[in-house]
Coordinates of C-alpha atoms in Angstrom, one line a residue:
X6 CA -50.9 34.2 -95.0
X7 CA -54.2 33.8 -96.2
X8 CA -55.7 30.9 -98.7
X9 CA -58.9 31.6 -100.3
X10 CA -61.3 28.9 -102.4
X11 CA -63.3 30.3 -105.4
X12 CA -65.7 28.9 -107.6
X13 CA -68.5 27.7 -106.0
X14 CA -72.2 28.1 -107.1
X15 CA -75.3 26.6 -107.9
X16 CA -75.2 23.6 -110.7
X17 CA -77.5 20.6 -112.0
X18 CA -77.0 17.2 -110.6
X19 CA -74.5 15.9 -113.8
X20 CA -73.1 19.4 -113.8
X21 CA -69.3 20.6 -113.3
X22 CA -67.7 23.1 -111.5
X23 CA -63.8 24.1 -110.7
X24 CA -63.0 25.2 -107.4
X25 CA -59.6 27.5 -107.2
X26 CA -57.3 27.7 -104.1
X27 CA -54.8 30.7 -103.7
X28 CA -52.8 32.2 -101.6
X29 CA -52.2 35.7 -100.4
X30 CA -48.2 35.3 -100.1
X31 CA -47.4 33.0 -103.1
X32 CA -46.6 30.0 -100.8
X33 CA -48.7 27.3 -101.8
X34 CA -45.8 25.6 -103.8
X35 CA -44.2 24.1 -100.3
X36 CA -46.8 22.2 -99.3
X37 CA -49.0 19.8 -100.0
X38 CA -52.9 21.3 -100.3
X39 CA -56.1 19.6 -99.1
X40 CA -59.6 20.0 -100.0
X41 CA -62.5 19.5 -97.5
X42 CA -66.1 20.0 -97.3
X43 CA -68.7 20.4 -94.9
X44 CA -72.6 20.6 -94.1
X45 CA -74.2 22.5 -91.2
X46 CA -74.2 20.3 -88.4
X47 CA -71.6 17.6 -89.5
X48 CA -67.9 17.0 -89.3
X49 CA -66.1 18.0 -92.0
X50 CA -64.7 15.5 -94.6
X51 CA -62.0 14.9 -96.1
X52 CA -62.4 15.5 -100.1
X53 CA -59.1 15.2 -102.1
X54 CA -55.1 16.0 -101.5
X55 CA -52.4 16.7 -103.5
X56 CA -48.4 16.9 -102.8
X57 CA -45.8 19.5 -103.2
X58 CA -45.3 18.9 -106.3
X59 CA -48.3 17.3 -108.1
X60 CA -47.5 14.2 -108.9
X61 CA -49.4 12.0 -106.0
X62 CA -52.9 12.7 -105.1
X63 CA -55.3 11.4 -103.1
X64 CA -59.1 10.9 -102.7
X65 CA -62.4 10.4 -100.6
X66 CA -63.9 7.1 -102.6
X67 CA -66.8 8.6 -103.2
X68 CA -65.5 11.6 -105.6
X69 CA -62.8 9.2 -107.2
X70 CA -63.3 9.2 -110.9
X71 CA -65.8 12.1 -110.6
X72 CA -63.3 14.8 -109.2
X73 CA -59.7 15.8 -109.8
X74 CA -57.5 17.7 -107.7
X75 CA -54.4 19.8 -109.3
X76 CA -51.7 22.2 -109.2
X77 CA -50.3 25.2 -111.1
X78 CA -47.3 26.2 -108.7
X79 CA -46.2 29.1 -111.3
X80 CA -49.4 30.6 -110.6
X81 CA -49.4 29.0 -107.3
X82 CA -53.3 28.0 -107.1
X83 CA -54.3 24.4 -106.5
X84 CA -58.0 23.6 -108.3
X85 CA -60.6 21.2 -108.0
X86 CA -62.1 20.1 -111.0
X87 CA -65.9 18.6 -109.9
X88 CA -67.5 16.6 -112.9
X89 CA -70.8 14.4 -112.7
X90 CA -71.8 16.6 -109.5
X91 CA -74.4 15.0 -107.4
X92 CA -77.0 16.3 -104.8
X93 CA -74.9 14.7 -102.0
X94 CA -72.3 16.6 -103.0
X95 CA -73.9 20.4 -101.6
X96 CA -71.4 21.8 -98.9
X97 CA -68.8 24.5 -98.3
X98 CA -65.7 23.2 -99.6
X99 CA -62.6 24.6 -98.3
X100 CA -59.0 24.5 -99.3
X101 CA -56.4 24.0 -96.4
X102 CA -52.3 24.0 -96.3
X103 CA -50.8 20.6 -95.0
X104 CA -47.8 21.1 -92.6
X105 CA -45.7 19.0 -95.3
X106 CA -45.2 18.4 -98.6
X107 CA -46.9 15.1 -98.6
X108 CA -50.6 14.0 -99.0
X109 CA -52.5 13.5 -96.4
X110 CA -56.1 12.7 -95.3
X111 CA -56.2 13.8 -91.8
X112 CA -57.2 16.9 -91.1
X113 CA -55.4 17.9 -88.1
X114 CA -51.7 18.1 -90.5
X115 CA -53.6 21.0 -92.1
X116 CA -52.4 24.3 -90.6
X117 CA -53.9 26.6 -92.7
X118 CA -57.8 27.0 -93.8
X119 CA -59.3 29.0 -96.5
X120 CA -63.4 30.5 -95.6
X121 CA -64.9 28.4 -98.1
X122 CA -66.7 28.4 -100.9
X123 CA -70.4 26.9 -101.3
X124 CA -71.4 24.1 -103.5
X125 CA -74.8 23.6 -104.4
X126 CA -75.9 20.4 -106.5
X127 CA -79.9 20.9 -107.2
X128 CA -82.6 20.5 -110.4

């Protein structure tokens, strides 16, 4: 099994963009999906997390209000929906599978890791 994030790019600082999550087996639907993101040179971060089902979420406070994290299981993709995008927001973000079907923020319950997909915020 394979996850892979889309939707990355290059956008303003105020600017949106929606990251996608998939699967390659149709899978995602029993767990609970992560996002995380990462610079060169620095631990990666937690970014947002969502349950099996959709209805709890969670959040880094700095995104929270700015970012939303959802879940069509039918077409079993989990998205990212980044609004009011800011310059300290530029890193790979990656998508990951939790062991359970709960929320979490720690990354070591994630089993499975997408490659990424990079987010630049410039002018």
């Amino acid at each position: 099994v394979q996850l892979q994030a889309s939707g990355g790019g290059l956008v303003q600082p105020g600017g949106s963009l929606r990251l996608s999550c998939g699967s390659s087996r149709n899978t995602l639907d029993y767990y609970a999906i992560g996002w995380f993101r990462q610079d060169p040179g620095e631990e990666r971060e937690f970014v947002a997390a969502i349950d099996k089902n959709g209805v709890s979420t969670l959040y880094q406070d700095s995104v929270k209000g700015r970012f939303t994290i959802s879940r069509d299981n039918a077409k079993d993709t989990v998205y990212l929906q980044m609004n009011s995008l800011k310059p300290e927001d530029t890193a790979t973000y990656y998508c990951a599978r939790a062991r359970g079907t709960t929320a979490v923020r720690d990354a070591g319950i994630y089993d499975l890791w997408g490659q990424g997909t990079q987010v630049t915020v410039s002018s």
